[in-house]
CSV table of C-alpha atoms in Angstrom, one decimal:
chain,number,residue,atom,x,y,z
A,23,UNK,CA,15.1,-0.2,-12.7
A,24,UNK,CA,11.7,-0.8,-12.0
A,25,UNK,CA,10.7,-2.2,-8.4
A,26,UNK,CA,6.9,-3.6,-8.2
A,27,UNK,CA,5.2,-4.5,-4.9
A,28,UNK,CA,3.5,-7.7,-4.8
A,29,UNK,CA,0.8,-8.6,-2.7
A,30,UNK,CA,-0.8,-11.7,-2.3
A,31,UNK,CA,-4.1,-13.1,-1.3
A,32,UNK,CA,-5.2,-14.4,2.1
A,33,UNK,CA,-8.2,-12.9,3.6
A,34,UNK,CA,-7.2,-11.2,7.1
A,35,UNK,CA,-4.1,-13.2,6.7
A,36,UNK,CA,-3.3,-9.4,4.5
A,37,UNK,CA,-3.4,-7.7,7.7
A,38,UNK,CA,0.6,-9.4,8.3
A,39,UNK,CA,1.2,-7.7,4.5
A,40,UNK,CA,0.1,-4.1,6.2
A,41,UNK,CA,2.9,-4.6,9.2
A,42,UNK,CA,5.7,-5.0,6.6
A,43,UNK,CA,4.7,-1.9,4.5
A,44,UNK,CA,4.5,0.2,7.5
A,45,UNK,CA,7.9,-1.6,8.6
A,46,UNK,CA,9.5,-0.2,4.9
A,47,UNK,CA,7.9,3.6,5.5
A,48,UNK,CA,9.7,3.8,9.0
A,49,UNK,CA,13.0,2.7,6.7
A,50,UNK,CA,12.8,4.7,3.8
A,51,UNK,CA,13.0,8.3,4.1
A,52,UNK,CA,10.2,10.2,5.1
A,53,UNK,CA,9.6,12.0,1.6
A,54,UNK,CA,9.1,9.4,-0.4
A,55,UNK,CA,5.9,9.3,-1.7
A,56,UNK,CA,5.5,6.2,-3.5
A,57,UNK,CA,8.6,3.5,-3.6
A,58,UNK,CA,6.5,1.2,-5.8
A,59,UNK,CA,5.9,2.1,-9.6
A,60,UNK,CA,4.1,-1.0,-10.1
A,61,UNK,CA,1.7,-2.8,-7.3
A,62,UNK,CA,0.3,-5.7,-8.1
A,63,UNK,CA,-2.3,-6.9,-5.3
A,64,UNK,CA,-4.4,-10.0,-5.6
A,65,UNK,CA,-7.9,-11.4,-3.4
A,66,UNK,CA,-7.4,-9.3,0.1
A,67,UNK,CA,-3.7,-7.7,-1.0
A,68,UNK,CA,-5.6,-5.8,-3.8
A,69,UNK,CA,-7.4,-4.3,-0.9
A,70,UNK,CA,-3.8,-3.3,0.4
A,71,UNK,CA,-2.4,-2.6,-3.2
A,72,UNK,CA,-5.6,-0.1,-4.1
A,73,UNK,CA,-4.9,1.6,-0.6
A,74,UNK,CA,-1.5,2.2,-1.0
A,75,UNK,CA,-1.7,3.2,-4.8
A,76,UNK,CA,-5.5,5.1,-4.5
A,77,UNK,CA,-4.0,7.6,-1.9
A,78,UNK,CA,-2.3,10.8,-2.4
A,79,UNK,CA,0.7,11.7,0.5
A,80,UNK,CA,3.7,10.6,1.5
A,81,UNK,CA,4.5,6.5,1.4
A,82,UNK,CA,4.8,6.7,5.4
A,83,UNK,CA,1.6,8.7,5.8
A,84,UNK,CA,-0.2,6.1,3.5
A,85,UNK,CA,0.8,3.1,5.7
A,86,UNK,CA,-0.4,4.7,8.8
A,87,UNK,CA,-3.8,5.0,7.6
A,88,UNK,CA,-3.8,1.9,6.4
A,89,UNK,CA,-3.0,0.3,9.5
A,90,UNK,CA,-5.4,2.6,11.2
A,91,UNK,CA,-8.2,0.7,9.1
A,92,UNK,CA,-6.8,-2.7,9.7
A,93,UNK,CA,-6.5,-1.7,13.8
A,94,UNK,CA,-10.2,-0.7,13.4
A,95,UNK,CA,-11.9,-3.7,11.3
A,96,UNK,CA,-14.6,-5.7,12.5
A,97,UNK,CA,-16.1,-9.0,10.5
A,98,UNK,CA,-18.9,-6.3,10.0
A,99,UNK,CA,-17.2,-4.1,8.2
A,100,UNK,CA,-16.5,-7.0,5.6
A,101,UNK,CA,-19.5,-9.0,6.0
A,102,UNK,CA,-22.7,-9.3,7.4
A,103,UNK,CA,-22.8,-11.0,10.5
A,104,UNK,CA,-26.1,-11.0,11.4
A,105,UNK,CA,-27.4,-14.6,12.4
A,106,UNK,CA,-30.3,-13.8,9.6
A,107,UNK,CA,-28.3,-12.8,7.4
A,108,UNK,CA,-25.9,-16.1,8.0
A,109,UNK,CA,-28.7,-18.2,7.9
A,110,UNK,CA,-30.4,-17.1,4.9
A,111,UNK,CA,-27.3,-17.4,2.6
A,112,UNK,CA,-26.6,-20.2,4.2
A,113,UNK,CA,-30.2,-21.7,3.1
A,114,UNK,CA,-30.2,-20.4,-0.4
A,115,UNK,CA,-26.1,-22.0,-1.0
A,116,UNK,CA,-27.2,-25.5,0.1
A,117,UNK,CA,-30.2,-25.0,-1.8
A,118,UNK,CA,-28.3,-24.1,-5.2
A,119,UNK,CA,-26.9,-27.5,-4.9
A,120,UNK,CA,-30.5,-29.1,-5.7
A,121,UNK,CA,-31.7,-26.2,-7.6
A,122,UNK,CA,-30.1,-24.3,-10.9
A,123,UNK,CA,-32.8,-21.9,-10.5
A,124,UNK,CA,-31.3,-20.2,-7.2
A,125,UNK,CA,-28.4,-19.0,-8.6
A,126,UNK,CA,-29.6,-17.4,-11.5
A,127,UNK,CA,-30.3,-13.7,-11.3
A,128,UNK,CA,-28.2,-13.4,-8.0
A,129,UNK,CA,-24.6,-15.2,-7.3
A,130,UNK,CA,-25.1,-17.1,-4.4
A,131,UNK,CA,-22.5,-17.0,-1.5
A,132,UNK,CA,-22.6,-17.8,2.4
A,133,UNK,CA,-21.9,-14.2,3.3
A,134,UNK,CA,-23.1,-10.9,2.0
A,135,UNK,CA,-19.9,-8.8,1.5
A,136,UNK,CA,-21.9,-5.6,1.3
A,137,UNK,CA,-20.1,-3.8,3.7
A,138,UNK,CA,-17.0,-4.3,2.0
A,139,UNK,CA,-17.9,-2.9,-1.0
A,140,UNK,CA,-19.3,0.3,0.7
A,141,UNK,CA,-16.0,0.8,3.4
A,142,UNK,CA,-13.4,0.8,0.1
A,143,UNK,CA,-15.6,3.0,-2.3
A,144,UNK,CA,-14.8,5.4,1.1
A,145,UNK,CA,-11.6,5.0,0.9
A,146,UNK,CA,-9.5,4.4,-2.1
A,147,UNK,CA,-9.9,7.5,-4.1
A,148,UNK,CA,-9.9,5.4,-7.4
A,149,UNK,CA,-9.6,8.8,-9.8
A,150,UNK,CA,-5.8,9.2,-8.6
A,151,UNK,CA,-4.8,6.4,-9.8
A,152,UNK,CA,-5.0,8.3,-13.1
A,153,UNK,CA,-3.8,11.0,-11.3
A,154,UNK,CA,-0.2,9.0,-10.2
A,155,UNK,CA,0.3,7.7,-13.4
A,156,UNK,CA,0.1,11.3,-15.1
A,157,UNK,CA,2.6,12.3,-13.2
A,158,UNK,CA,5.3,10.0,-12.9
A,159,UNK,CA,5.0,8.9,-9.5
A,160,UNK,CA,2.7,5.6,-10.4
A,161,UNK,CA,4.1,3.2,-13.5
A,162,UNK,CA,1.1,0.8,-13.4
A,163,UNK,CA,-1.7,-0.6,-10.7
A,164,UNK,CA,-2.8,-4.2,-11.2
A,165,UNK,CA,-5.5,-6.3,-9.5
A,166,UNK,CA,-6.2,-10.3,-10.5
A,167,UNK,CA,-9.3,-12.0,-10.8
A,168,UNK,CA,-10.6,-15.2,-12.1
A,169,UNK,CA,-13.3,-15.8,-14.8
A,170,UNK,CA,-15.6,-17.8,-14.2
A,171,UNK,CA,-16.9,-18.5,-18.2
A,172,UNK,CA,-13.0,-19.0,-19.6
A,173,UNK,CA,-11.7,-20.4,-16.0
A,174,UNK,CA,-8.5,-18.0,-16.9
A,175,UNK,CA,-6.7,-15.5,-14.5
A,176,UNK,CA,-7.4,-11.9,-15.8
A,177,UNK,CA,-5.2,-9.2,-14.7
A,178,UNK,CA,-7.1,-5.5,-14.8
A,179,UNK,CA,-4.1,-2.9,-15.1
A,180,UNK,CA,-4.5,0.3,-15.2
A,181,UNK,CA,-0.8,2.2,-15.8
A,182,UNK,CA,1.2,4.1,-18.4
A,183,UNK,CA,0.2,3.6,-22.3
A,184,UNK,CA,3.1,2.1,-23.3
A,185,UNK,CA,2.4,-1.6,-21.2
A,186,UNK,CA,0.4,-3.7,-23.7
A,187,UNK,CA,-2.3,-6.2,-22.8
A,188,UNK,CA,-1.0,-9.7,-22.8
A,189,UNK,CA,-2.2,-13.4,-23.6
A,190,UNK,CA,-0.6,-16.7,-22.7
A,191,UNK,CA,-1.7,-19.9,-21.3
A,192,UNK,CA,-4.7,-19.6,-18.8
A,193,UNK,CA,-3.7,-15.9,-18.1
A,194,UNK,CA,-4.0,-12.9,-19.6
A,195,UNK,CA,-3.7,-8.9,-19.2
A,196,UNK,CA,-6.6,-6.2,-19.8
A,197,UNK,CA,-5.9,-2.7,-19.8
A,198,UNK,CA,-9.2,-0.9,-17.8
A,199,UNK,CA,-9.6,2.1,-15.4
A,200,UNK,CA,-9.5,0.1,-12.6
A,201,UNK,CA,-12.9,0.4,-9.8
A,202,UNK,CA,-14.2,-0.6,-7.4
A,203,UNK,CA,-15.9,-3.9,-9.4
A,204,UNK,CA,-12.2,-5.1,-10.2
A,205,UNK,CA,-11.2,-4.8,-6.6
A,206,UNK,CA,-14.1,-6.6,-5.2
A,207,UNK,CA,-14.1,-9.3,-7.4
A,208,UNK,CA,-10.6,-10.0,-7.0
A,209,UNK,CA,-11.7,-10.4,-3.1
A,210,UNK,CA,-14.6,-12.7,-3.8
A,211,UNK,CA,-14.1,-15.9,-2.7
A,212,UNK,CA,-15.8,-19.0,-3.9
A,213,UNK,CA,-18.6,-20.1,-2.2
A,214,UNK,CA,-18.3,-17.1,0.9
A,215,UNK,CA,-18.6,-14.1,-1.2
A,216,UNK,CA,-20.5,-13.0,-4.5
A,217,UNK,CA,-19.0,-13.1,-7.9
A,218,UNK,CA,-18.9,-9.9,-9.1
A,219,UNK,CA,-20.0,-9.2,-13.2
A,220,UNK,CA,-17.6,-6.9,-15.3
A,221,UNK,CA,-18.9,-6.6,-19.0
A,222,UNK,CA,-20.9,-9.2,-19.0
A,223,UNK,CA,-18.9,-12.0,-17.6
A,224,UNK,CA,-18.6,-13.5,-14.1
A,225,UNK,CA,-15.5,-13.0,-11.6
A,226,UNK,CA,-14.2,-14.8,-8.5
A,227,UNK,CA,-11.0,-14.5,-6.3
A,228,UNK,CA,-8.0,-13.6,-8.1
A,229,UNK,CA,-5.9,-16.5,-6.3
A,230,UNK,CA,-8.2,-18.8,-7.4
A,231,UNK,CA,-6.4,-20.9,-10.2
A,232,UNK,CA,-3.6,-18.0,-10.4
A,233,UNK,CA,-0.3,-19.9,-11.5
A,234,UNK,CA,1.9,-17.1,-11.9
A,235,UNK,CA,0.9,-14.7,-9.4
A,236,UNK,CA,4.7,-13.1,-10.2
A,237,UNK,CA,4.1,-12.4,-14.2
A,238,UNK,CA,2.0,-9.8,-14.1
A,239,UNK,CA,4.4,-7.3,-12.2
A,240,UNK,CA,7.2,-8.8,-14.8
A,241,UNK,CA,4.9,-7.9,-17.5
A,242,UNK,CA,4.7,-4.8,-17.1
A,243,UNK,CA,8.4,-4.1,-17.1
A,244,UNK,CA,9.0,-4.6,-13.1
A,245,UNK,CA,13.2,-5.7,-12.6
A,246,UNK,CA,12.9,-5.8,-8.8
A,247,UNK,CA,10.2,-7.6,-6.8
A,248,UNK,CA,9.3,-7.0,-3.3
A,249,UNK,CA,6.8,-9.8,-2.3
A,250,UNK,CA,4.9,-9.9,0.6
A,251,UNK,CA,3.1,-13.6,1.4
A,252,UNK,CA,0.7,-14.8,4.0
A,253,UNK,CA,2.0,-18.5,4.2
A,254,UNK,CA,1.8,-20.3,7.6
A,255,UNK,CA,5.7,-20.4,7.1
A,256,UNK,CA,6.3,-24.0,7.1
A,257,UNK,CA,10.3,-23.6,6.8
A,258,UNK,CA,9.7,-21.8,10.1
A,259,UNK,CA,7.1,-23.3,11.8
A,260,UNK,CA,7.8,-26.8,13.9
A,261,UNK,CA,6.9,-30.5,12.9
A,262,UNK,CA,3.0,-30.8,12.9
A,263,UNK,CA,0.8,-32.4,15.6
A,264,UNK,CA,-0.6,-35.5,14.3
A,265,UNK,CA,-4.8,-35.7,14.8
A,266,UNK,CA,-6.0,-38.6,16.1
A,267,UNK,CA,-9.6,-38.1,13.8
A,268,UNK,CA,-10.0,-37.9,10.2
A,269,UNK,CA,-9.8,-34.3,8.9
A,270,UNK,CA,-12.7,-32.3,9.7
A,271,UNK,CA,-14.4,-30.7,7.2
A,272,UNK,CA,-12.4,-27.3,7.8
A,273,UNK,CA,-9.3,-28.2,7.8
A,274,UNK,CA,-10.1,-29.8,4.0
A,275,UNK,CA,-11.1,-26.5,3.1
A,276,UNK,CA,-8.5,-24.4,4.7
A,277,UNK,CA,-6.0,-27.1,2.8
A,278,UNK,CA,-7.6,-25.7,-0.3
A,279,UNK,CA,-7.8,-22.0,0.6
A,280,UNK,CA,-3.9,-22.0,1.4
A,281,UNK,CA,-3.3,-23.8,-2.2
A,282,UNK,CA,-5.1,-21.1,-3.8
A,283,UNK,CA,-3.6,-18.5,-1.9
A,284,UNK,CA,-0.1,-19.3,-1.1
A,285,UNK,CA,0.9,-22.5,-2.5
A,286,UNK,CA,1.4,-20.8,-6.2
A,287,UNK,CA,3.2,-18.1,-5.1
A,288,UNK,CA,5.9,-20.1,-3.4
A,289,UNK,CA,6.1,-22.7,-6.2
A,290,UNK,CA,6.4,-19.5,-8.6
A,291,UNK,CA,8.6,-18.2,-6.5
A,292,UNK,CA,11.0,-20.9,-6.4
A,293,UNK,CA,10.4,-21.0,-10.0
A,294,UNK,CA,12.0,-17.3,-10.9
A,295,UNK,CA,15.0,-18.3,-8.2
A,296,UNK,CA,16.1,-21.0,-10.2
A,297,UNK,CA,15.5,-18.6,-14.0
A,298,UNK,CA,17.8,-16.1,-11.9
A,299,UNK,CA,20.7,-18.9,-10.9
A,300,UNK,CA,20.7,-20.0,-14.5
A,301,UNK,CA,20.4,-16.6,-15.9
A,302,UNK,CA,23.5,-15.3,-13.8
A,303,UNK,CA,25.3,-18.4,-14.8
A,304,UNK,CA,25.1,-17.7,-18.9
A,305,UNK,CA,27.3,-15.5,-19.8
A,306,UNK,CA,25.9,-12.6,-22.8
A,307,UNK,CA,27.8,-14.0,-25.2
A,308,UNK,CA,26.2,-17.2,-25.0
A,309,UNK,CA,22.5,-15.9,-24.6
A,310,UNK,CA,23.1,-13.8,-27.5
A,311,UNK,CA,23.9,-16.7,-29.6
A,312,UNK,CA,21.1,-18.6,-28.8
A,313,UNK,CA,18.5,-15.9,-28.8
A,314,UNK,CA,17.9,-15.5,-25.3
A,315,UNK,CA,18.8,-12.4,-24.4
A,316,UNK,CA,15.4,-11.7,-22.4
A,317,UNK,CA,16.8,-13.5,-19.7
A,318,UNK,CA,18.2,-11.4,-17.4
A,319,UNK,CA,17.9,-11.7,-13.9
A,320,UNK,CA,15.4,-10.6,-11.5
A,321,UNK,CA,16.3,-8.8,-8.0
A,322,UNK,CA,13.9,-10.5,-5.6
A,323,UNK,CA,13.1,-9.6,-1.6
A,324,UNK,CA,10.3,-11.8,-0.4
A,325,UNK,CA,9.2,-11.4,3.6
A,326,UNK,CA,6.5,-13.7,5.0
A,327,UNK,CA,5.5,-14.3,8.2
A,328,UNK,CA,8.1,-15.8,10.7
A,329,UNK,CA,5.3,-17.5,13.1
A,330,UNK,CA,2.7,-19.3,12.5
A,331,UNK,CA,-0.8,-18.0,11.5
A,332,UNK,CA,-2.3,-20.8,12.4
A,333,UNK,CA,-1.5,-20.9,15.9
A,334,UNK,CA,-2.1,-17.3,16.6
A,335,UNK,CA,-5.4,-17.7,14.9
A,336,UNK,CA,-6.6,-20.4,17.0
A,337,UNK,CA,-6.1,-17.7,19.9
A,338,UNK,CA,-8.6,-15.1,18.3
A,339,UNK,CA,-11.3,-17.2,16.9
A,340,UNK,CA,-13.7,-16.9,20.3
A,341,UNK,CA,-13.6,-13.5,19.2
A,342,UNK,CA,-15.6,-13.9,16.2
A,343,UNK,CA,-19.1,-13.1,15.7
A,344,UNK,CA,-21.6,-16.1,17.5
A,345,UNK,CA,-23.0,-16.8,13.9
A,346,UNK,CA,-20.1,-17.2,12.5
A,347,UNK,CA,-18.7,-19.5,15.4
A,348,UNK,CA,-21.6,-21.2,15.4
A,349,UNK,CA,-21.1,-22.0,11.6
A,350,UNK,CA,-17.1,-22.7,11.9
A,351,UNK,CA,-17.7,-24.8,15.0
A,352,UNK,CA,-20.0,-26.9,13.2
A,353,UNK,CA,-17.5,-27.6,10.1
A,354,UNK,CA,-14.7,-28.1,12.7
A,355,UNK,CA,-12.9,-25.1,12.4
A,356,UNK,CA,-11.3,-25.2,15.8
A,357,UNK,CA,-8.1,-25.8,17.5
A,358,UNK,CA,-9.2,-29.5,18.1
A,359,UNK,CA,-10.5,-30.2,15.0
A,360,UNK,CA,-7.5,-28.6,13.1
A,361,UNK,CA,-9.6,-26.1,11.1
A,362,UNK,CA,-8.1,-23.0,12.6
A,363,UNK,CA,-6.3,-22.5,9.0
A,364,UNK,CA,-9.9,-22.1,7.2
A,365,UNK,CA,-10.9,-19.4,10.0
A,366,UNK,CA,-7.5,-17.3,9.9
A,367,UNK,CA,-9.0,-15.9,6.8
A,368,UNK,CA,-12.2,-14.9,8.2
A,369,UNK,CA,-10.9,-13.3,11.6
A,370,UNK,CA,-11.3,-9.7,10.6
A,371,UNK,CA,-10.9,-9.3,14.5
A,372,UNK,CA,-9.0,-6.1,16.0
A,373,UNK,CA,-6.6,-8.8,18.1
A,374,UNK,CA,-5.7,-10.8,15.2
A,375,UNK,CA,-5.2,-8.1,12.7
A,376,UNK,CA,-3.1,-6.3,15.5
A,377,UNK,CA,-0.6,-9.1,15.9
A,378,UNK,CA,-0.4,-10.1,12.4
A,379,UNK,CA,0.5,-5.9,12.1
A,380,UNK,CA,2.7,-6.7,14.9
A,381,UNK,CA,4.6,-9.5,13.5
A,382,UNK,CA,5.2,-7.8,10.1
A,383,UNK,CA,6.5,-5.0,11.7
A,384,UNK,CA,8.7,-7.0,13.4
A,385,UNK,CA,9.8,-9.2,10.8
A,386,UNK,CA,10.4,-6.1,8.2
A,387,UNK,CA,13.0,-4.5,11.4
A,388,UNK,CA,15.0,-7.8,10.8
A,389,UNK,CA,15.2,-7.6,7.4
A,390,UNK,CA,16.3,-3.9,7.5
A,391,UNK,CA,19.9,-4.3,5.6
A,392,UNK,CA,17.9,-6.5,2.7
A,393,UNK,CA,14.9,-3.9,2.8
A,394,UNK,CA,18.1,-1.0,2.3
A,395,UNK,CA,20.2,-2.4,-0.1
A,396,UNK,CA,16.6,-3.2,-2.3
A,397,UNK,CA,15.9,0.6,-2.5
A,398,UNK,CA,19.9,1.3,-2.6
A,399,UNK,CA,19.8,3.1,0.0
């Protein structure tokens, strides 16, 4: 059976995502080298994905030096934070709104990414990904991102020669060798980073209008998911505070970050739960006589974070750079103004990322007998 890691998109939410993998490599043995054949990552989890898959080493060993980067990260090792910088993007992204002209030549964005680009193209070794897949220990890597000419959701995958590109409804499959333009792409979120061109067309954030964030693992031939979300958790979390304002400008837009970047994957989720109920109900005599006998059940362990983002973020986000405060502050992104949402996916601070770490850490140890009986062990 085929298990495929799914990662999901979230900004430094994906920091949580990097305390349940190391969470799985203190469980699993310490010679396994890869427990995923497939990884599918999207936005900020194909950051995680491509660090995982674009490593050589033992699993354990790849986790710890991803969690060394996340301990380490700094808003400027993402982004400029520079108040010129700020301000001059800033300038030119209100001034696209009057003017066509501004973003031709350039994609306009609020922050320059930059140093992004230039940390992971240190990191991920992007020729073993050919490497892994020649040798049996990788089935297929796979990073979303969204066009901006067709508005669909193109997965880049990059695996074993007999997964076939794919085409339905507002999605579709590309075989490429995956790089560093597909991974930062897939990160590039509307309006804060660049688009990124590949072949001639434009690309944005991979969440962004992503409906089926679980197909692309299905297919290419994964039967077991592990998915790892960055929702606030609202099964979890208590009854919100009511404001006593109109919603600031902020809070609207962390409202549409987290339906981008988690509301799909739940509803998805839920979607494949109920396929598996009425899969395990029809017996094969029945699906055979009706031509259905490509539904079979999918095994499915999903972990997401049992506190809320929110609230911890709202604890971190004085520790931002003053331009960016500054900037947030103004659009209400603040514990009073309810905003805190929009800013968890900017706080590429060492305290936030720590406790998200923290918490999926934790929250992987208490799901240690699902985590075992996923892997059979």
């Amino acid at each position: 059976m085929s298990k495929a890691l799914v990662l999901t998109g979230g900004g430094a939410r994906a920091a949580y995502q990097v305390g349940v993998l190391k969470g799985i490599s203190k469980i699993l043995p310490r010679s396994v080298y890869n427990p995923f054949p497939i990884i599918c990552g999207t936005s900020a989890g194909a950051i995680n994905a491509l660090s995982i898959a674009g490593r050589a080493g033992p699993f354990r060993l790849r986790a710890q030096k991803l969690e060394r980067i996340w301990h380490e990260l700094t808003p400027a090792d993402v982004y400029r934070t520079d108040a010129t910088g700020v301000i001059k993007n800033t300038f030119h992204l209100l001034a696209s709104f009057v003017h066509s002209g501004y973003g031709i030549g350039k994609p306009i964005s609020l922050l320059d990414n930059s140093p992004l680009r230039q940390m992971m193209e240190n990191y991920v070794k992007f020729d073993y990904l050919d490497t892994a897949i020649n040798n049996g220990e990788l089935q297929a890597i796979a990073i979303t991102a969204m066009s901006y000419a067709s508005g669909k959701s193109v997965t880049f995958f990059q695996g074993q020669d007999q997964i076939p590109a794919w085409n339905r409804s507002r999605r579709r499959g590309e075989k490429i060798d995956i790089n560093i333009d597909q991974l930062m792409a897939s990160t590039a979120i509307p309006g804060l980073f660049p688009a990124v061109k590949i072949n001639g067309d434009y690309f944005g954030d991979g969440a962004v209008r992503q409906l089926k964030p679980i197909s692309p693992a299905l297919h290419m031939g994964a039967t077991k998911l592990f998915i790892i979300g960055v929702s606030d958790n609202p099964i979890h979390s208590q009854r919100p505070t009511k404001l006593e304002h109109s919603p600031s400008t902020a809070q609207i837009v962390g409202h549409m970050f987290n339906s981008a970047f988690i509301d799909a994957v739940e509803s998805d989720l839920e979607t494949l739960q109920s396929i598996n109920r009425l899969a395990s109900a029809l017996p094969q005599s029945l699906r055979e006589k009706n031509n259905i006998t490509d539904l079979n059940p999918v095994d499915v362990l999903a972990i997401s974070p049992t506190e809320s983002i929110d609230t911890i973020a709202q604890e971190h986000i004085h520790e931002l750079p003053r331009s960016l405060r500054l900037f947030l502050r103004l659009t209400g992104a603040t514990a009073q103004g309810g905003g805190s949402s929009a800013a968890s996916y900017l706080l590429f601070e060492p305290g936030f990322c720590r406790k998200l770490i923290d918490l999926g850490m934790r929250d992987a140890q208490a799901k240690e007998d699902e985590i075992r009986q996923f892997f059979g062990l």
